[in-house]
Tab-separated table of C-alpha atoms in Angstrom:
chain	number	residue	atom	x	y	z
A	1	UNK	CA	1.700	20.720	23.713
A	2	UNK	CA	1.982	18.164	21.450
A	3	UNK	CA	0.424	18.423	17.941
A	4	UNK	CA	1.070	18.820	14.224
A	5	UNK	CA	2.240	21.473	12.954
A	6	UNK	CA	1.783	22.532	9.471
A	7	UNK	CA	3.804	25.686	7.128
A	8	UNK	CA	3.006	27.674	5.609
A	9	UNK	CA	-0.472	28.630	6.249
A	10	UNK	CA	-1.262	30.264	2.762
A	11	UNK	CA	1.474	29.166	-0.442
A	12	UNK	CA	1.425	30.967	-3.679
A	13	UNK	CA	2.705	28.697	-6.477
A	14	UNK	CA	3.360	30.090	-10.339
A	15	UNK	CA	2.118	27.649	-12.970
A	16	UNK	CA	4.769	24.935	-13.542
A	17	UNK	CA	6.372	24.905	-10.148
A	18	UNK	CA	6.567	22.494	-7.734
A	19	UNK	CA	6.378	23.525	-4.246
A	20	UNK	CA	6.658	21.686	-0.423
A	21	UNK	CA	4.076	22.247	2.200
A	22	UNK	CA	5.626	20.934	5.488
A	23	UNK	CA	3.995	19.037	8.330
A	24	UNK	CA	5.324	18.223	11.645
A	25	UNK	CA	4.374	16.212	14.372
A	26	UNK	CA	5.879	15.701	17.857
A	27	UNK	CA	2.731	13.590	18.951
A	28	UNK	CA	5.198	10.228	18.540
A	29	UNK	CA	2.096	8.917	16.229
A	30	UNK	CA	3.399	6.397	13.701
A	31	UNK	CA	0.935	7.252	10.717
A	32	UNK	CA	0.749	10.432	8.484
A	33	UNK	CA	-2.197	11.659	6.288
A	34	UNK	CA	-2.018	14.414	3.658
A	35	UNK	CA	-5.877	15.039	2.254
A	36	UNK	CA	-7.248	17.996	-0.286
A	37	UNK	CA	-10.243	19.769	0.567
A	38	UNK	CA	-12.471	21.704	-2.406
A	39	UNK	CA	-14.692	24.354	-1.391
A	40	UNK	CA	-17.898	22.294	-0.688
A	41	UNK	CA	-16.280	18.856	-0.738
A	42	UNK	CA	-15.066	16.525	1.954
A	43	UNK	CA	-11.502	15.414	2.126
A	44	UNK	CA	-9.849	12.989	-0.672
A	45	UNK	CA	-6.973	11.106	0.355
A	46	UNK	CA	-3.104	12.257	-1.224
A	47	UNK	CA	-1.002	10.034	0.194
A	48	UNK	CA	-0.629	7.900	3.656
A	49	UNK	CA	2.409	6.878	5.744
A	50	UNK	CA	2.136	4.380	8.228
A	51	UNK	CA	5.784	3.711	9.362
A	52	UNK	CA	9.084	5.541	8.495
A	53	UNK	CA	10.591	5.115	5.321
A	54	UNK	CA	7.147	4.095	3.606
A	55	UNK	CA	3.857	5.110	1.973
A	56	UNK	CA	1.204	4.545	0.109
A	57	UNK	CA	-1.010	6.155	-2.655
A	58	UNK	CA	-4.351	7.721	-1.641
A	59	UNK	CA	-7.393	8.071	-3.874
A	60	UNK	CA	-5.719	11.274	-5.765
A	61	UNK	CA	-2.359	10.581	-5.508
A	62	UNK	CA	-1.301	11.730	-9.305
A	63	UNK	CA	0.639	14.811	-9.073
A	64	UNK	CA	2.099	14.862	-5.545
A	65	UNK	CA	5.183	13.263	-3.826
A	66	UNK	CA	5.861	12.390	-0.400
A	67	UNK	CA	8.977	11.177	1.798
A	68	UNK	CA	8.922	10.248	5.382
A	69	UNK	CA	12.460	9.928	6.086
A	70	UNK	CA	11.694	10.909	9.997
A	71	UNK	CA	8.867	9.970	12.467
A	72	UNK	CA	7.755	13.606	13.060
A	73	UNK	CA	8.056	14.804	9.229
A	74	UNK	CA	5.650	14.254	6.230
A	75	UNK	CA	6.453	16.709	3.485
A	76	UNK	CA	4.369	16.857	0.571
A	77	UNK	CA	5.649	17.895	-2.413
A	78	UNK	CA	2.676	19.493	-4.941
A	79	UNK	CA	4.446	19.188	-8.610
A	80	UNK	CA	3.874	20.374	-11.537
A	81	UNK	CA	1.993	17.739	-13.328
A	82	UNK	CA	-0.729	18.224	-11.142
A	83	UNK	CA	-3.061	20.638	-13.144
A	84	UNK	CA	-5.503	22.211	-10.521
A	85	UNK	CA	-3.558	22.335	-6.963
A	86	UNK	CA	-5.645	25.830	-5.832
A	87	UNK	CA	-6.724	23.713	-2.783
A	88	UNK	CA	-6.772	23.663	1.264
A	89	UNK	CA	-4.441	21.024	2.225
A	90	UNK	CA	-4.670	19.411	5.782
A	91	UNK	CA	-1.843	16.662	7.727
A	92	UNK	CA	-3.070	14.488	10.239
A	93	UNK	CA	-1.938	11.823	12.442
A	94	UNK	CA	-2.524	9.016	14.325
A	95	UNK	CA	-1.715	6.577	16.702
A	96	UNK	CA	-3.328	3.160	17.398
A	97	UNK	CA	-6.464	3.633	15.067
A	98	UNK	CA	-7.863	6.082	18.294
A	99	UNK	CA	-8.680	8.898	15.193
A	100	UNK	CA	-6.854	11.448	13.738
A	101	UNK	CA	-5.318	14.671	14.769
A	102	UNK	CA	-5.335	17.191	12.339
A	103	UNK	CA	-3.250	20.344	11.718
A	104	UNK	CA	-4.285	23.594	10.884
A	105	UNK	CA	-3.754	23.465	6.925
A	106	UNK	CA	-2.025	24.959	4.234
A	107	UNK	CA	-3.921	26.878	1.350
A	108	UNK	CA	-2.655	26.524	-1.928
A	109	UNK	CA	-3.085	29.234	-4.398
A	110	UNK	CA	-2.300	29.389	-8.215
A	111	UNK	CA	-1.058	32.609	-9.338
B	1	UNK	CA	-15.643	-2.539	3.626
B	2	UNK	CA	-16.253	0.639	5.505
B	3	UNK	CA	-17.816	3.715	4.378
B	4	UNK	CA	-19.890	6.211	5.269
B	5	UNK	CA	-22.838	8.563	4.478
B	6	UNK	CA	-24.010	11.782	6.205
B	7	UNK	CA	-27.552	12.894	5.118
B	8	UNK	CA	-27.790	16.142	3.742
B	9	UNK	CA	-24.570	18.341	3.313
B	10	UNK	CA	-26.356	21.643	4.593
B	11	UNK	CA	-28.312	21.680	7.554
B	12	UNK	CA	-30.191	25.346	9.337
B	13	UNK	CA	-31.359	25.488	12.215
B	14	UNK	CA	-32.421	28.536	14.582
B	15	UNK	CA	-31.032	29.400	17.472
B	16	UNK	CA	-31.785	27.678	20.570
B	17	UNK	CA	-33.597	24.579	18.202
B	18	UNK	CA	-32.379	21.403	18.690
B	19	UNK	CA	-29.239	19.962	16.586
B	20	UNK	CA	-29.494	16.712	14.612
B	21	UNK	CA	-26.890	15.727	12.001
B	22	UNK	CA	-27.294	12.110	11.173
B	23	UNK	CA	-24.508	9.777	9.806
B	24	UNK	CA	-24.637	6.057	8.996
B	25	UNK	CA	-21.469	3.511	8.023
B	26	UNK	CA	-20.886	0.545	6.633
B	27	UNK	CA	-18.317	-1.524	8.220
B	28	UNK	CA	-17.443	-5.158	7.811
B	29	UNK	CA	-16.014	-5.218	11.732
B	30	UNK	CA	-17.057	-3.782	15.326
B	31	UNK	CA	-16.290	0.315	13.967
B	32	UNK	CA	-14.342	3.144	16.135
B	33	UNK	CA	-17.138	5.911	15.400
B	34	UNK	CA	-15.868	9.580	15.173
B	35	UNK	CA	-17.394	13.246	14.660
B	36	UNK	CA	-15.204	16.309	13.723
B	37	UNK	CA	-16.117	20.082	13.297
B	38	UNK	CA	-14.049	21.992	10.675
B	39	UNK	CA	-14.317	26.230	11.402
B	40	UNK	CA	-13.566	28.110	7.650
B	41	UNK	CA	-10.095	27.438	7.263
B	42	UNK	CA	-8.625	25.619	10.180
B	43	UNK	CA	-8.151	21.851	10.872
B	44	UNK	CA	-10.556	19.370	12.045
B	45	UNK	CA	-10.965	19.566	15.632
B	46	UNK	CA	-12.281	16.207	17.435
B	47	UNK	CA	-15.680	16.699	18.614
B	48	UNK	CA	-16.690	12.941	19.725
B	49	UNK	CA	-15.857	9.455	19.504
B	50	UNK	CA	-16.781	5.815	19.917
B	51	UNK	CA	-14.712	3.187	20.736
B	52	UNK	CA	-16.074	0.787	23.115
B	53	UNK	CA	-18.295	0.509	26.248
B	54	UNK	CA	-21.120	2.866	26.764
B	55	UNK	CA	-22.851	3.762	23.625
B	56	UNK	CA	-24.422	6.970	24.003
B	57	UNK	CA	-20.761	9.542	24.057
B	58	UNK	CA	-20.535	13.001	25.213
B	59	UNK	CA	-18.397	15.249	23.713
B	60	UNK	CA	-16.531	18.766	23.396
B	61	UNK	CA	-19.645	21.691	23.512
B	62	UNK	CA	-22.547	20.046	24.307
B	63	UNK	CA	-22.595	17.760	21.604
B	64	UNK	CA	-23.204	14.297	21.682
B	65	UNK	CA	-23.960	10.784	19.894
B	66	UNK	CA	-25.133	7.704	20.441
B	67	UNK	CA	-24.355	4.202	18.529
B	68	UNK	CA	-27.020	2.308	17.714
B	69	UNK	CA	-25.531	-0.840	16.069
B	70	UNK	CA	-28.963	-2.020	15.116
B	71	UNK	CA	-29.326	0.520	12.926
B	72	UNK	CA	-25.820	1.723	12.155
B	73	UNK	CA	-25.942	5.117	12.962
B	74	UNK	CA	-23.961	7.206	14.691
B	75	UNK	CA	-26.235	10.806	14.563
B	76	UNK	CA	-24.728	14.189	16.170
B	77	UNK	CA	-27.128	15.558	18.541
B	78	UNK	CA	-27.286	19.155	20.309
B	79	UNK	CA	-30.437	20.065	22.498
B	80	UNK	CA	-29.557	24.023	21.905
B	81	UNK	CA	-27.553	25.193	19.321
B	82	UNK	CA	-25.407	28.537	19.686
B	83	UNK	CA	-24.243	30.819	16.698
B	84	UNK	CA	-20.900	29.368	17.581
B	85	UNK	CA	-22.065	26.190	16.188
B	86	UNK	CA	-22.215	26.958	13.201
B	87	UNK	CA	-19.428	25.105	11.154
B	88	UNK	CA	-18.879	22.175	9.111
B	89	UNK	CA	-19.410	18.773	10.486
B	90	UNK	CA	-17.875	15.645	9.247
B	91	UNK	CA	-18.426	11.499	10.408
B	92	UNK	CA	-15.840	9.069	10.266
B	93	UNK	CA	-15.258	5.078	11.042
B	94	UNK	CA	-12.375	2.910	11.601
B	95	UNK	CA	-12.426	-0.499	11.232
B	96	UNK	CA	-11.316	-1.314	15.402
B	97	UNK	CA	-7.323	-1.397	15.938
B	98	UNK	CA	-6.866	0.282	12.621
B	99	UNK	CA	-5.330	3.759	11.530
B	100	UNK	CA	-6.853	4.565	8.291
B	101	UNK	CA	-10.629	6.993	8.611
B	102	UNK	CA	-13.124	6.695	6.510
B	103	UNK	CA	-14.934	10.055	6.210
B	104	UNK	CA	-18.384	11.137	5.226
B	105	UNK	CA	-18.747	13.991	2.962
B	106	UNK	CA	-19.834	16.054	5.689
B	107	UNK	CA	-22.522	18.809	6.857
B	108	UNK	CA	-22.796	22.212	6.743
B	109	UNK	CA	-24.500	23.860	9.936
B	110	UNK	CA	-25.983	26.841	9.962
B	111	UNK	CA	-27.818	28.732	12.669
B	112	UNK	CA	-30.374	31.159	12.308
B	113	UNK	CA	-30.720	33.956	15.177
């Protein structure tokens, strides 16, 4: 079945470390997105990519980086510059404006 | 510009009672509208969507929503709440043919036994 796979489901980061969250889709979707979700809050857009080798900053891009070398993959790196990275991270993809398909999320915790 | 307003960050209903979650949108062009549901520690799952055609849209789990252009609304309803409906619900809008979705801030639904 087609879908989006996020890994790992849980991730722990030490202070000063960079960590990378994986997002892979086999839906042949052109556009992919990363969102951050904090307790009791909505979704905040970090980065998005409409096409391979191109991506744009969302509302809260500081402290994060992405790449889009393949259509299927859109990894997110949480850098040490992100001072409050503990959150739930969601990846999504879409094609032709018919809504997003979401992954199951990665919960990142700073230890 | 597109935006979504969900009235009420928390809604409580009794089991068996009507569920009504409100969503109003603004869009400079005809919109596509969506409702998503999120259970704890999971991603968002599409409940239903309106793109074109019939304005009353039926979705999964007995939910439905009606697109009312004159009221710029897309409220979500379910005639009889079930305990398993307890979750967070997000309304979203995108301009026709565009990719990026604009989300509301979500409504947490609690079902009281």
